[in-house]
Amino acid sequence: MIEAVKRFHQKNGFDIGTQSQATMLYRMNLMMKELGEISQCLTKGKGSLADTLIRLGRLGKK
């Protein structure tokens, strides 16, 4: 899992070694947005589960 996160950061140009407050807030906001979108997909109903699978599938992509 850690390797997938590192690849995601490298792919998107996130500085892995940076722990500045601005960078951490940006990452937290990005994560909150993605979790909100996944939550919306889960609460739509069975017919919309394809949205959820697409979003979750992106997490492990290179």
CSV table of C-alpha atoms in Angstrom, one decimal:
chain,number,residue,atom,x,y,z
A,1,MET,CA,0.0,0.0,0.0
A,2,ILE,CA,2.8,2.4,0.9
A,3,GLU,CA,4.4,1.8,-2.6
A,4,ALA,CA,1.1,2.6,-4.3
A,5,VAL,CA,0.9,5.9,-2.3
A,6,LYS,CA,4.5,6.7,-3.3
A,7,ARG,CA,3.8,6.0,-6.9
A,8,PHE,CA,0.6,8.2,-6.7
A,9,HIS,CA,2.7,11.1,-5.3
A,10,GLN,CA,5.4,10.8,-7.9
A,11,LYS,CA,2.9,10.5,-10.7
A,12,ASN,CA,1.1,13.7,-9.6
A,13,GLY,CA,4.2,15.7,-8.8
A,14,PHE,CA,3.7,15.8,-5.0
A,15,ASP,CA,6.9,16.4,-3.1
A,16,ILE,CA,7.2,13.3,-0.9
A,17,GLY,CA,9.7,14.8,1.6
A,18,THR,CA,7.7,18.0,2.2
A,19,GLN,CA,5.9,18.4,5.5
A,20,SER,CA,5.0,22.1,5.3
A,21,GLN,CA,1.6,23.1,6.6
A,22,ALA,CA,0.4,24.3,3.2
A,23,THR,CA,1.3,21.0,1.5
A,24,MET,CA,-0.3,19.0,4.3
A,25,LEU,CA,-3.5,21.0,4.1
A,26,TYR,CA,-3.6,20.6,0.3
A,27,ARG,CA,-3.2,16.9,0.6
A,28,MET,CA,-5.9,16.7,3.4
A,29,ASN,CA,-8.3,18.7,1.3
A,30,LEU,CA,-7.7,16.5,-1.7
A,31,MET,CA,-8.3,13.3,0.4
A,32,MET,CA,-11.5,14.8,1.9
A,33,LYS,CA,-12.7,15.6,-1.6
A,34,GLU,CA,-12.0,12.0,-2.9
A,35,LEU,CA,-13.6,10.5,0.2
A,36,GLY,CA,-16.7,12.7,-0.3
A,37,GLU,CA,-17.0,11.5,-3.9
A,38,ILE,CA,-16.7,7.9,-2.9
A,39,SER,CA,-19.3,8.4,-0.2
A,40,GLN,CA,-21.7,10.0,-2.7
A,41,CYS,CA,-21.3,7.0,-5.0
A,42,LEU,CA,-22.0,4.6,-2.2
A,43,THR,CA,-25.2,6.4,-1.2
A,44,LYS,CA,-26.7,6.6,-4.7
A,45,GLY,CA,-27.9,3.0,-4.9
A,46,LYS,CA,-27.0,-0.3,-6.5
A,47,GLY,CA,-27.2,1.0,-10.1
A,48,SER,CA,-24.4,3.5,-9.5
A,49,LEU,CA,-21.8,1.2,-8.0
A,50,ALA,CA,-19.9,1.4,-11.2
A,51,ASP,CA,-18.9,5.0,-10.2
A,52,THR,CA,-17.5,3.6,-7.0
A,53,LEU,CA,-15.5,0.8,-8.7
A,54,ILE,CA,-14.0,3.3,-11.1
A,55,ARG,CA,-12.9,5.6,-8.3
A,56,LEU,CA,-11.5,2.8,-6.2
A,57,GLY,CA,-9.8,1.3,-9.2
A,58,ARG,CA,-7.8,4.6,-9.7
A,59,LEU,CA,-6.2,4.3,-6.3
A,60,GLY,CA,-3.8,1.5,-7.3
A,61,LYS,CA,-3.0,2.7,-10.8
A,62,LYS,CA,0.5,3.7,-11.8
